[in-house]
XYZ file of C-alpha atoms in Angstrom:
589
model
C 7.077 -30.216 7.183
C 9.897 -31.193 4.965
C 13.578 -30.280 5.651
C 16.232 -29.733 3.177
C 17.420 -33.107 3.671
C 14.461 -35.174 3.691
C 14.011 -33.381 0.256
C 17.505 -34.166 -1.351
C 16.865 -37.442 -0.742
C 13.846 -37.366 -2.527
C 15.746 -36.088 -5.755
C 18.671 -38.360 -5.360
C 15.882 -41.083 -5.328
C 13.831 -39.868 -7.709
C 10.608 -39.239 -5.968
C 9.348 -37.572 -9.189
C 5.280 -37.985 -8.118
C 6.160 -36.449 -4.119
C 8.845 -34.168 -5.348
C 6.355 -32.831 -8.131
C 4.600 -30.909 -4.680
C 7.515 -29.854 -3.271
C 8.585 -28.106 -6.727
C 9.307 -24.328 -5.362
C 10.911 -25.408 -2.184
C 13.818 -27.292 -3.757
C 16.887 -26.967 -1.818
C 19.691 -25.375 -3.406
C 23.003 -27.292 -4.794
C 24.930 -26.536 -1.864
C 22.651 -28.913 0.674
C 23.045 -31.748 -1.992
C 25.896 -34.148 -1.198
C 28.543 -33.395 -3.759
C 32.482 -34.064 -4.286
C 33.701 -30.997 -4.646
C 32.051 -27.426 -5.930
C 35.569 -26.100 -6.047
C 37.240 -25.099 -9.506
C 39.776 -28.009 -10.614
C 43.451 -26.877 -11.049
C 44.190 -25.246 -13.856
C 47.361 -27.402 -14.433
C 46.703 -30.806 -14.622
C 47.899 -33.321 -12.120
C 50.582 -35.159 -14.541
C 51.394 -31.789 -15.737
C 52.327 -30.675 -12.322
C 54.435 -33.331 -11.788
C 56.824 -32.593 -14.871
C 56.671 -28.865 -13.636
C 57.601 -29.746 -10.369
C 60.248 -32.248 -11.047
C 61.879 -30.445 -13.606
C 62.070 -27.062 -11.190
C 63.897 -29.377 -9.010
C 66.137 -30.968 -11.222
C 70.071 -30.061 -10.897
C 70.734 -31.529 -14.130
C 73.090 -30.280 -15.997
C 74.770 -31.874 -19.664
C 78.743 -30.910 -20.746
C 78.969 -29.968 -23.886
C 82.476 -29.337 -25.986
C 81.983 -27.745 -29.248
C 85.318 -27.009 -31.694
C 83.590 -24.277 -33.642
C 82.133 -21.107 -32.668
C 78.635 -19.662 -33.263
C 78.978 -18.785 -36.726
C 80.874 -22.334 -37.478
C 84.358 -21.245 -37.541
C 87.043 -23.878 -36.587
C 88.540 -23.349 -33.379
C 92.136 -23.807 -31.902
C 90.675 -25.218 -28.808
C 87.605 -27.188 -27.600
C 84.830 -25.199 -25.951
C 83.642 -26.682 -22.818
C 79.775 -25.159 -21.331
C 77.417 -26.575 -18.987
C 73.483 -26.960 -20.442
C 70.415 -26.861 -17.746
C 68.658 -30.274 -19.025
C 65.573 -29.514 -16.771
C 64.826 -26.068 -18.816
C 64.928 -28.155 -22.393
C 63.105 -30.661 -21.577
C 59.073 -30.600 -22.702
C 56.318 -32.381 -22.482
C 53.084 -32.679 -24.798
C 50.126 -31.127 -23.581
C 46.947 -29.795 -24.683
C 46.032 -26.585 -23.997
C 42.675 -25.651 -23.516
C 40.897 -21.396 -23.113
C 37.284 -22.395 -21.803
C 36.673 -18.275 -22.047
C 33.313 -17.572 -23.421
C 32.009 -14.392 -25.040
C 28.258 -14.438 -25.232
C 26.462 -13.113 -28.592
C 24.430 -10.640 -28.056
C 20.794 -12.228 -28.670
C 17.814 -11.148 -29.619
C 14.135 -12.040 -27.817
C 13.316 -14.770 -30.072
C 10.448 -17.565 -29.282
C 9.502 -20.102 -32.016
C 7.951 -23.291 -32.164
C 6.276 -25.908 -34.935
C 4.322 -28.804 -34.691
C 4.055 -31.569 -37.431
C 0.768 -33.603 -38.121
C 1.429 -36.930 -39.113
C -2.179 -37.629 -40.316
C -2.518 -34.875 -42.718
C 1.600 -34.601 -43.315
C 1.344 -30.692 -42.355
C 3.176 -28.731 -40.536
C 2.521 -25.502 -38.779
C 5.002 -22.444 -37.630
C 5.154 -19.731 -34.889
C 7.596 -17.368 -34.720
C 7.648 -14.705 -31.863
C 3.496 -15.265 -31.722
C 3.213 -15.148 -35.542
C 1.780 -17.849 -37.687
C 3.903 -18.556 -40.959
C 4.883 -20.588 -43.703
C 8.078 -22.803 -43.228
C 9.297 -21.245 -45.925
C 8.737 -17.825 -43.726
C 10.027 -19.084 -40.851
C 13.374 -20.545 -42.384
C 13.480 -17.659 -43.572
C 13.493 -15.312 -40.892
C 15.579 -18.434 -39.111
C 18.547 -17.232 -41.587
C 18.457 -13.350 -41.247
C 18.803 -14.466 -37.430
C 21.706 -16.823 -37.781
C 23.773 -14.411 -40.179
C 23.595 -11.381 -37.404
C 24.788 -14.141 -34.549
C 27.108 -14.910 -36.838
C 28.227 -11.021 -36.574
C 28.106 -10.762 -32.893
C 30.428 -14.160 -31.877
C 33.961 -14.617 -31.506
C 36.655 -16.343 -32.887
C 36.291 -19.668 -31.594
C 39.165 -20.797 -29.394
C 39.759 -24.393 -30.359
C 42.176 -26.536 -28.225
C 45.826 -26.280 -28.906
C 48.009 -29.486 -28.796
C 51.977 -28.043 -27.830
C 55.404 -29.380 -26.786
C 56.020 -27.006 -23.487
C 58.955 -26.580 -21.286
C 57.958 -26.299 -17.861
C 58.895 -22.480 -17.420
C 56.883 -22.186 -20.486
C 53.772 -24.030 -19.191
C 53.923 -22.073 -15.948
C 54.034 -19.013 -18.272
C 51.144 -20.100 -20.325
C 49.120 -20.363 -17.119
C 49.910 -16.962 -15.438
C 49.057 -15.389 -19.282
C 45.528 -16.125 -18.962
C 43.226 -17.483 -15.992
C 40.815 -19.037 -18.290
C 43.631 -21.557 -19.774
C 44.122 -24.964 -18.656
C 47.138 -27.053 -19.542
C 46.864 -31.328 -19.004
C 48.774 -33.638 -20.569
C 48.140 -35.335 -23.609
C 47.607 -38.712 -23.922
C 46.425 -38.984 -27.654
C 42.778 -39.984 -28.073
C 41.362 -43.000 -27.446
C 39.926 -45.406 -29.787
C 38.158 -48.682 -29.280
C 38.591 -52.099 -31.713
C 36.231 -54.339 -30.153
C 35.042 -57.900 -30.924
C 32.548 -60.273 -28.985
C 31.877 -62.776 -31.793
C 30.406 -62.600 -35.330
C 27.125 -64.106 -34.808
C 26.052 -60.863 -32.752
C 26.332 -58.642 -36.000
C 23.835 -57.731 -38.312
C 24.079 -56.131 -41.089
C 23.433 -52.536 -41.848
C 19.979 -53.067 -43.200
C 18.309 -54.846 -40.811
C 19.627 -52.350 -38.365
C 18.099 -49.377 -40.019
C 15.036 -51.618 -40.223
C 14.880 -52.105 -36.641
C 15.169 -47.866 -35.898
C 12.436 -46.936 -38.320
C 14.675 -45.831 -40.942
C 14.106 -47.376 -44.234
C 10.279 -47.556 -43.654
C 10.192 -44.353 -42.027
C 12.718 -41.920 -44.066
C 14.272 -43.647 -46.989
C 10.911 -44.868 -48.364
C 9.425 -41.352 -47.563
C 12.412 -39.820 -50.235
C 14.082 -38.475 -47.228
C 18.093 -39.289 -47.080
C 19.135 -36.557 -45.011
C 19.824 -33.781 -48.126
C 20.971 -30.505 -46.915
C 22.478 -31.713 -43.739
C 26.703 -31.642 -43.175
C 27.756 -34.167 -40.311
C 31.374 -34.114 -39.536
C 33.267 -36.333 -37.530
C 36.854 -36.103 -35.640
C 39.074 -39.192 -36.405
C 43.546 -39.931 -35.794
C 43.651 -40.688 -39.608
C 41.631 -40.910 -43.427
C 39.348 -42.960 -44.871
C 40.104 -45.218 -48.653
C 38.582 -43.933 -51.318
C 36.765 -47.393 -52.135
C 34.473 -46.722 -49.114
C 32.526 -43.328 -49.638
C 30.680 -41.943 -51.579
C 32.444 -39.163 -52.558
C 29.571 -37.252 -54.340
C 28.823 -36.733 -49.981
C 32.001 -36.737 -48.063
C 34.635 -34.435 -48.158
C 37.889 -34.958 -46.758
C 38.762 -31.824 -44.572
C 42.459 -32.018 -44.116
C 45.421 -34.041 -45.404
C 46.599 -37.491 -44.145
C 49.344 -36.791 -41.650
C 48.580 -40.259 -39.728
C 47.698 -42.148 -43.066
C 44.385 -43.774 -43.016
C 42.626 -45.046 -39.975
C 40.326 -47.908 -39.972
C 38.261 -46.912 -36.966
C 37.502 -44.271 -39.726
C 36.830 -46.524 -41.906
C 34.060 -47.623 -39.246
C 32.585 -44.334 -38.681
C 32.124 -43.378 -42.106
C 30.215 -46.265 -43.096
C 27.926 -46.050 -40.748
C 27.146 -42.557 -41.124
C 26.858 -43.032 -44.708
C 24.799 -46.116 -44.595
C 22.191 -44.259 -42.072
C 21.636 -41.431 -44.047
C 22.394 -41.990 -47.391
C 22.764 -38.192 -48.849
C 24.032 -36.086 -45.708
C 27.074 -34.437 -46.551
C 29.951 -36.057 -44.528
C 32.751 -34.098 -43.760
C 36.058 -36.282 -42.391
C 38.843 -34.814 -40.181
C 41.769 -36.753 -39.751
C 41.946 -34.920 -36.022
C 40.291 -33.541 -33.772
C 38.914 -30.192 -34.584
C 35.801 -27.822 -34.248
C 34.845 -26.264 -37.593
C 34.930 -22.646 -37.899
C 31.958 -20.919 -39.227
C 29.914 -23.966 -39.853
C 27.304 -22.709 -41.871
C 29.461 -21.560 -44.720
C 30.403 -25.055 -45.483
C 28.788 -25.873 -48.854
C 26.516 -28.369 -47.279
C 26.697 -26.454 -44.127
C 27.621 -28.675 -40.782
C 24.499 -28.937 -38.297
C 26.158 -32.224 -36.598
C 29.083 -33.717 -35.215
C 29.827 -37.162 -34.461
C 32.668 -38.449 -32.250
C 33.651 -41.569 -31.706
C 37.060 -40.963 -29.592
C 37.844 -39.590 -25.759
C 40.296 -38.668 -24.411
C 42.365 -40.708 -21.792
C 42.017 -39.335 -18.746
C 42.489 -40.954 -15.174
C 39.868 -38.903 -13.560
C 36.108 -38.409 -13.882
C 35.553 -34.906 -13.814
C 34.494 -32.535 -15.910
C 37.214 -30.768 -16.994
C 38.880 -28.333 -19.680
C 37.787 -30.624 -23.075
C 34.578 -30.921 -22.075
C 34.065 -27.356 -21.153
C 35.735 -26.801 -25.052
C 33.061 -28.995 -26.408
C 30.305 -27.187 -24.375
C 31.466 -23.560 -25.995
C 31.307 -24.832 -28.942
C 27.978 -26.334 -29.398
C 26.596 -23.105 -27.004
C 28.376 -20.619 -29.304
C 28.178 -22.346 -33.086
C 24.832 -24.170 -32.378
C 26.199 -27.431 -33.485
C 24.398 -30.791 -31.996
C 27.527 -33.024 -31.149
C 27.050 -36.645 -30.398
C 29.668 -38.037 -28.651
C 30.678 -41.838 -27.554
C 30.130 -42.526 -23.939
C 32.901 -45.286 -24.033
C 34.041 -48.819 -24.029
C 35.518 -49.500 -20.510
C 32.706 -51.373 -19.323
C 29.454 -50.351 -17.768
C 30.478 -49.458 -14.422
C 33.280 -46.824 -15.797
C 32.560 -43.335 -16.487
C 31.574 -42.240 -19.920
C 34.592 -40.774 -21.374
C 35.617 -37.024 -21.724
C 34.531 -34.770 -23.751
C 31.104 -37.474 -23.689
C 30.672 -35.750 -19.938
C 29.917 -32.363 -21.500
C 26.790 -30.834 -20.330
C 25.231 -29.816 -24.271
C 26.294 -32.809 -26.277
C 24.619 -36.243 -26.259
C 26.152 -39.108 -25.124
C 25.230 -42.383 -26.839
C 25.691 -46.030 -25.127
C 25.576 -49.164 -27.497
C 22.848 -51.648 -27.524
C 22.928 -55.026 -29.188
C 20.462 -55.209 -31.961
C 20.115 -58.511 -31.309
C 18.013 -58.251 -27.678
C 18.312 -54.742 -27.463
C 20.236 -54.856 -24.507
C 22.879 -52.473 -22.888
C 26.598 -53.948 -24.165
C 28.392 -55.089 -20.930
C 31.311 -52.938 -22.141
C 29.507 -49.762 -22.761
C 30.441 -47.015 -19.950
C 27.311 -45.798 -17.965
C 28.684 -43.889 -15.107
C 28.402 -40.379 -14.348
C 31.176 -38.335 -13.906
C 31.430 -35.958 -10.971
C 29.250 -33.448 -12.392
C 26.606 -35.738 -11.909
C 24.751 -34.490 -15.060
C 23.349 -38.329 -16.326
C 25.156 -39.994 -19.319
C 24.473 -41.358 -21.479
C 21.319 -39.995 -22.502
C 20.698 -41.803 -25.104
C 21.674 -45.685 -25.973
C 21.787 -47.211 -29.780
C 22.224 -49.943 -31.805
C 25.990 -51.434 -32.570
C 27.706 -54.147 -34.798
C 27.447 -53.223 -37.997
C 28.183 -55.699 -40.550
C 28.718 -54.427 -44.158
C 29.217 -57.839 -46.236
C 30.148 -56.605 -49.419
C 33.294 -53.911 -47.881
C 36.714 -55.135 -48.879
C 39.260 -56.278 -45.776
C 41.591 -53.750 -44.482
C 44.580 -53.650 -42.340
C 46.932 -50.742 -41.003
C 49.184 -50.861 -37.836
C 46.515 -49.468 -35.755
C 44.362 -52.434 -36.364
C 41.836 -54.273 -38.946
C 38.610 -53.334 -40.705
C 36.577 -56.350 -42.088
C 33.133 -54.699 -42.801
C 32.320 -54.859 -39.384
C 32.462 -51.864 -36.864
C 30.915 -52.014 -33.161
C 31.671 -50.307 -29.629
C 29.672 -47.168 -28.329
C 32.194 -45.571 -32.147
C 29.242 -47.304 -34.278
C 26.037 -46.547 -31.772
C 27.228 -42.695 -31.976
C 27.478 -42.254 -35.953
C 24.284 -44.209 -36.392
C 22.440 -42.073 -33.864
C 24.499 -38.457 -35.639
C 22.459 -39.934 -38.857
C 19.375 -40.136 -37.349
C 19.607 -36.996 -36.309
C 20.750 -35.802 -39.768
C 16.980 -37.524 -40.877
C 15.085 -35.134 -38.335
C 16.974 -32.103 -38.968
C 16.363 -32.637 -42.977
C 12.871 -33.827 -41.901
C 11.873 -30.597 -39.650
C 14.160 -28.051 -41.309
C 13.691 -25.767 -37.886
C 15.602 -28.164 -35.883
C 18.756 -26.428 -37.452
C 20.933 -24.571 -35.611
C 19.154 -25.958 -32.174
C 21.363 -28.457 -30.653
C 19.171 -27.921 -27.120
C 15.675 -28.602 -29.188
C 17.609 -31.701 -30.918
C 19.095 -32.958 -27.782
C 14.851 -33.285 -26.384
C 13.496 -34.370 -29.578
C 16.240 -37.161 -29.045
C 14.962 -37.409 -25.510
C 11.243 -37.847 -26.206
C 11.237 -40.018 -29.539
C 14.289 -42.515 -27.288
C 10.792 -44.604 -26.572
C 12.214 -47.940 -26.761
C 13.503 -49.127 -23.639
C 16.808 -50.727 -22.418
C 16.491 -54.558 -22.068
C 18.661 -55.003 -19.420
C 17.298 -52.602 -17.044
C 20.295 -52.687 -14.231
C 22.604 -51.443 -16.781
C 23.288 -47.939 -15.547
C 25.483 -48.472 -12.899
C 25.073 -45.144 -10.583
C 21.582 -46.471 -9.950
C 20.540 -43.089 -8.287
C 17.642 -41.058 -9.819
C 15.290 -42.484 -12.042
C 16.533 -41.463 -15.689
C 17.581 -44.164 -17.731
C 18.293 -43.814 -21.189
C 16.137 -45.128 -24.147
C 17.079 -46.096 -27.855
C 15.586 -43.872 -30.241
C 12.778 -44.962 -32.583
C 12.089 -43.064 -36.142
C 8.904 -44.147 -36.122
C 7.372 -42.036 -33.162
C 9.222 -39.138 -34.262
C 7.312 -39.146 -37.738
C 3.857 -40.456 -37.436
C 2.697 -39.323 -33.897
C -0.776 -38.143 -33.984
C 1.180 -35.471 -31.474
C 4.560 -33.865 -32.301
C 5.202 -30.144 -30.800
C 9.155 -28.243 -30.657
C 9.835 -25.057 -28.589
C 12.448 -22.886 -28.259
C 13.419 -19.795 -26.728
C 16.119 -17.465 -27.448
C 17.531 -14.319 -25.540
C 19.687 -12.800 -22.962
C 19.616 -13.654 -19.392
C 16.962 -11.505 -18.065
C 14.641 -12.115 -21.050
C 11.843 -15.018 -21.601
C 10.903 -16.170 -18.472
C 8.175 -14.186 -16.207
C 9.281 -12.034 -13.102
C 8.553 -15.648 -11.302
C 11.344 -17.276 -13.539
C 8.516 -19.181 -15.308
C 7.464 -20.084 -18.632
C 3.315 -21.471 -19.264
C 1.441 -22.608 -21.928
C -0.954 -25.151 -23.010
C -0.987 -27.578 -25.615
C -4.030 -28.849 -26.930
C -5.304 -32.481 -28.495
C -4.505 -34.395 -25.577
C -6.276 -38.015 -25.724
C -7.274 -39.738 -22.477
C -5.432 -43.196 -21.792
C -2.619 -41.820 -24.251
C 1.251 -42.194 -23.605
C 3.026 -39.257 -23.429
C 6.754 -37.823 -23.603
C 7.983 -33.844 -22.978
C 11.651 -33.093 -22.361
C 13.231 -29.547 -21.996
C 16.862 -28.972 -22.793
C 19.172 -26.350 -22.679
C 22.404 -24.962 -23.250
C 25.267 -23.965 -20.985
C 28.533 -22.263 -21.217
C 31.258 -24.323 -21.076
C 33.438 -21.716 -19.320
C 30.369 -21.207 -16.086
C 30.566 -25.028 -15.725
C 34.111 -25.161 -15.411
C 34.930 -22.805 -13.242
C 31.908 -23.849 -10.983
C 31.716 -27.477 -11.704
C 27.991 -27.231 -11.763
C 25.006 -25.300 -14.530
C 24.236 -21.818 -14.424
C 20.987 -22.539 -14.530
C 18.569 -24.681 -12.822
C 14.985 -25.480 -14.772
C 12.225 -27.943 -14.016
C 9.862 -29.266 -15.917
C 5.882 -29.468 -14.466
C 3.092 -30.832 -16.747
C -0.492 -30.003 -15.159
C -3.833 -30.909 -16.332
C -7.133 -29.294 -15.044
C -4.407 -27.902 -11.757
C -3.473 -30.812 -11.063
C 0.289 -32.298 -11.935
C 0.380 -35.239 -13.709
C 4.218 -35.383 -14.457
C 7.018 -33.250 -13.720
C 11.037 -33.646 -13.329
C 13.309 -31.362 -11.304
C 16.642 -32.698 -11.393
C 19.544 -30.472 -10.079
C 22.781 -31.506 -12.282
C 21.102 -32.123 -15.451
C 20.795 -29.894 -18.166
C 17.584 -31.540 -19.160
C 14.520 -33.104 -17.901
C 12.444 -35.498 -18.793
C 8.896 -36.928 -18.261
C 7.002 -39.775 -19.472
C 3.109 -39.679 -18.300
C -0.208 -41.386 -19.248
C -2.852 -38.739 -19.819
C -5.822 -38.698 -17.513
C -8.117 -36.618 -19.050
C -8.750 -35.395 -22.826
C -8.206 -31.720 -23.641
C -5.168 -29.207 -22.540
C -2.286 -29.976 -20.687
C -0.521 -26.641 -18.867
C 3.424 -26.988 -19.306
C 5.146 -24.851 -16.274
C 8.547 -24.303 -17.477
C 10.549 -22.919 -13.855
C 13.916 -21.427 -13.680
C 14.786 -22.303 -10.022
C 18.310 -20.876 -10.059
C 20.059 -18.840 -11.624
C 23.598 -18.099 -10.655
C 25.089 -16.050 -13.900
C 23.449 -13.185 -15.102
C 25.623 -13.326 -18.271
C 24.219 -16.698 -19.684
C 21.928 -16.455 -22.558
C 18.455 -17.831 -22.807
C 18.636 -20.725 -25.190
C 16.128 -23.605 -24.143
C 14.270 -26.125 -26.575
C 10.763 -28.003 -25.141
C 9.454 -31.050 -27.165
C 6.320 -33.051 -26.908
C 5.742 -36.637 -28.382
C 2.338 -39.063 -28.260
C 4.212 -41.987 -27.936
C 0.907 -44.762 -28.336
């Protein structure tokens, strides 16, 4: 008989084929060896400082004025004594992680496509349908969310005295103030003759052969991005990009970067430019509305956990159903990915050199705190553009070529753009996006050491187009509802899937969504669910993480025939979570 710690090691090892039989006596989080379960301060270290030191301070400033408050001369000079400490301010961002959850309805859907005879078939709440039928029912559901949600609270960038910042905290307990540092962005260069140019990259992912010759340039699909300036009008294609705001910074060339790529991946997604960083209200009354996001920027921060603009990002993608692909970072493999890349519902993308296909030494591949793994996917970088004119700005240089984990994340936003304009009912489902990324990532890392925690046994993959549209085997999932809806009174979802081929390769992944505002304020998910694949009662694959918001299996089929897929919810700790959980399956060979 196992104890609980004999079994944590297991997980933190990855014992996927013992743990599989140990599946309904996990331990629970608080056995697991963690830094701290506490909730982070809601004032941020730096931020305390200033408070502190300015509470402190005895400062005072003469000043003699000659004139009185309405500017009238005066026959003597005014002398008064000014408290320095209670002018003085300091930037910060300001973040409300508060969540209301929509009120949801019981909603189950899935669709399968069939690459042979190019069909593809719909369910909707155990109904067969049309796509047309099931988009549209997918829209009469979206408007009345749309009803139900809240104002989105977006993060607020202020100048703050310190009796103002204390106020700002005692106002609300869901606010967090830290200071800010600006975003970060990252000019990199490790030689020309690593760069290829754009086409043989797409080449290499499937794309061209794949989507473009199959007529499909992403139509339909809005992508925006969050960038510290504009992009010249010489390098868009303004009949699909829209710039969203004015130029207060002038233009950037790291935007430069991002918008090429993203144009040059997809080719007729609508791209929508910010020149900061902002979450889109009501994103589906754009006129392309905006299914993606793609950031290539983190913020600076000297600590690795998850904290108040991560918990921002999470809200938003959990609220607005919004896939968000986010850079992990440039500081080298053995830093952690970079906030808001630690958020538990966005994907964080690594680089990979599309020369060997190996992980970039300066891509970031270590978890934060949370311990949820990042990145989970990795992608191709160094884009060269030959025919894009020079540019140069005081920020730096763009001379058609763009690299760092900035150009692996727009490239992998336009894939995404392809599926989503592909298989129209991946809209709206950032957790059913975030395992179709998952299962079709079926090329592996060539430098297999690269993830530097080196505990469990995920490792990310580099996603392949090909896989993802001519499988003989391609089923999506989701389910939709409140808390207590969904799963059985034995927190378990089951069901088969059929055409399974002996000796075949295999992917499934479940994802799901979390509130932003839960994680925070716990510094761990809501919910725990594990992922069992049987065949003829017996598992062949299953994955049972604790931290992740995800699993992940990769099998070899032993049998032809059905496959039973045990979906378990092993903890749940917030009966005020919704029920929003995507399942994907993939023949990879």
């Amino acid at each position: 008989m196992m104890n609980n710690k004999m079994i944590t090691a297991l997980v933190l090892a990855g014992g996927v084929a013992s743990w599989a039989q140990l599946l309904y006596e996990k331990p629970v989080d608080e056995k697991v060896d963690r830094v701290s379960l506490e909730r982070p301060s809601r004032m941020g270290e730096s931020v305390k400082k200033f408070v502190d030191t300015q509470k402190a301070s005895k400062k005072v400033k003469k000043v003699s004025v000659k004139s009185d408050l309405l500017g009238r001369s005066r026959n003597s000079t005014l002398t008064y004594e000014v408290d320095v400490a209670s002018q003085q301010k300091m930037k910060v961002l300001v973040n409300d992680v508060m969540v209301e959850h929509a009120s949801l309805e019981i909603e189950s859907g899935s669709f399968d496509y069939s690459a042979s005879a190019d069909s593809k078939n719909y369910e909707l709440n155990g109904v067969k349908m049309s796509e047309s039928q099931f988009q549209k029912k997918a829209d009469n559901s979206r408007k009345k969310l749309r009803k139900n949600r809240r104002k989105f609270k977006a993060p607020r960038v202020e100048y703050m005295t310190a009796s103002e910042i204390e106020q700002e905290i005692s106002s609300n307990e869901n606010v967090y103030v830290s200071e800010y540092k600006g975003v970060k962005y990252d000019g990199l260069d490790f030689g020309e003759d690593t760069y290829l140019e754009d086409f043989y990259i797409r080449t290499k992912s499937g794309i061209d052969t794949y989507a473009w010759n199959k007529g499909n340039y992403g139509q339909g699909v809005g992508i925006y991005y969050s960038e510290g300036g504009c992009v010249p009008d010489n390098y868009v294609n303004h009949n699909y990009f829209t710039q969203m705001n004015n130029c207060p910074n002038g233009v950037s060339s790291h935007a430069i970067g991002v918008a090429r790529v993203l144009q040059s991946s997809t080719g007729e997604s609508h791209i929508y430019g910010s020149a900061e960083v902002i979450y889109p209200e009501d994103p589906d009354k754009y006129p392309v509305p905006i299914y993606i996001g793609s950031q290539s920027w983190g913020y600076v921060y000297d600590y690795p956990y998850y904290c108040s603009a991560d918990a921002i990002m999470d809200n938003y993608i959990y609220e607005y159903g919004v896939a968000q692909f986010v850079a992990a970072g440039n500081d080298y493999r053995y830093s952690y990915v970079s906030t808001p890349a630690r958020s538990m519902n966005a994907v964080a993308v690594g680089a990979v050199s599309p020369i060997d296909y190996k992980y970039m030494v300066y891509s970031s591949s270590r978890n934060g705190y949370a311990h949820n793994d990042k990145p989970e996917v990795a992608n191709f970088t160094n884009f060269y553009f030959r025919r894009d004119l020079h540019y140069s700005d005081e920020n730096g240089s763009y001379n058609g070529r763009f690299n760092g984990t900035s150009a692996a994340t727009p490239y992998t936003a336009g894939m995404a753009a392809l599926l989503l304009s592909k298989y129209p009912s991946l809209k709206w489902h950032p957790e059913m996006l975030k395992a179709v990324m998952l299962v079709g990532s079926t090329r592996d890392v060539g430098n297999t050491d690269y993830d530097y925690d080196g505990i469990g046994t995920f490792k990310a993959g580099i996603p392949m187009l090909d896989r993802l549209t001519t499988s003989p085997l391609f089923k999506n999932r989701y389910w939709y509802g409140a808390n207590n809806t969904n799963f059985d009174k034995n927190g378990r979802i089951s069901f088969t899937e059929s055409n399974i081929q002996k000796g075949k390769r295999y992917r499934a992944a479940i994802s799901w969504l979390s509130s932003g505002e839960y994680v925070m304020n716990n510094q761990r998910l809501p919910q725990d669910i594990d992922l069992v694949i049987r065949q003829n009662g017996t598992i062949i694959a299953s994955s049972a993480s604790s931290y992740n918001p995800f699993e992940l299996v990769d099998f070899v089929a032993p049998n032809s025939g059905e496959i039973e897929v045990v979906i378990t919810r092993y903890r749940n700790s917030s009966a005020s979570e919704n029920v929003k959980l995507g399942f994907s399956i993939l023949q990879v060979d």
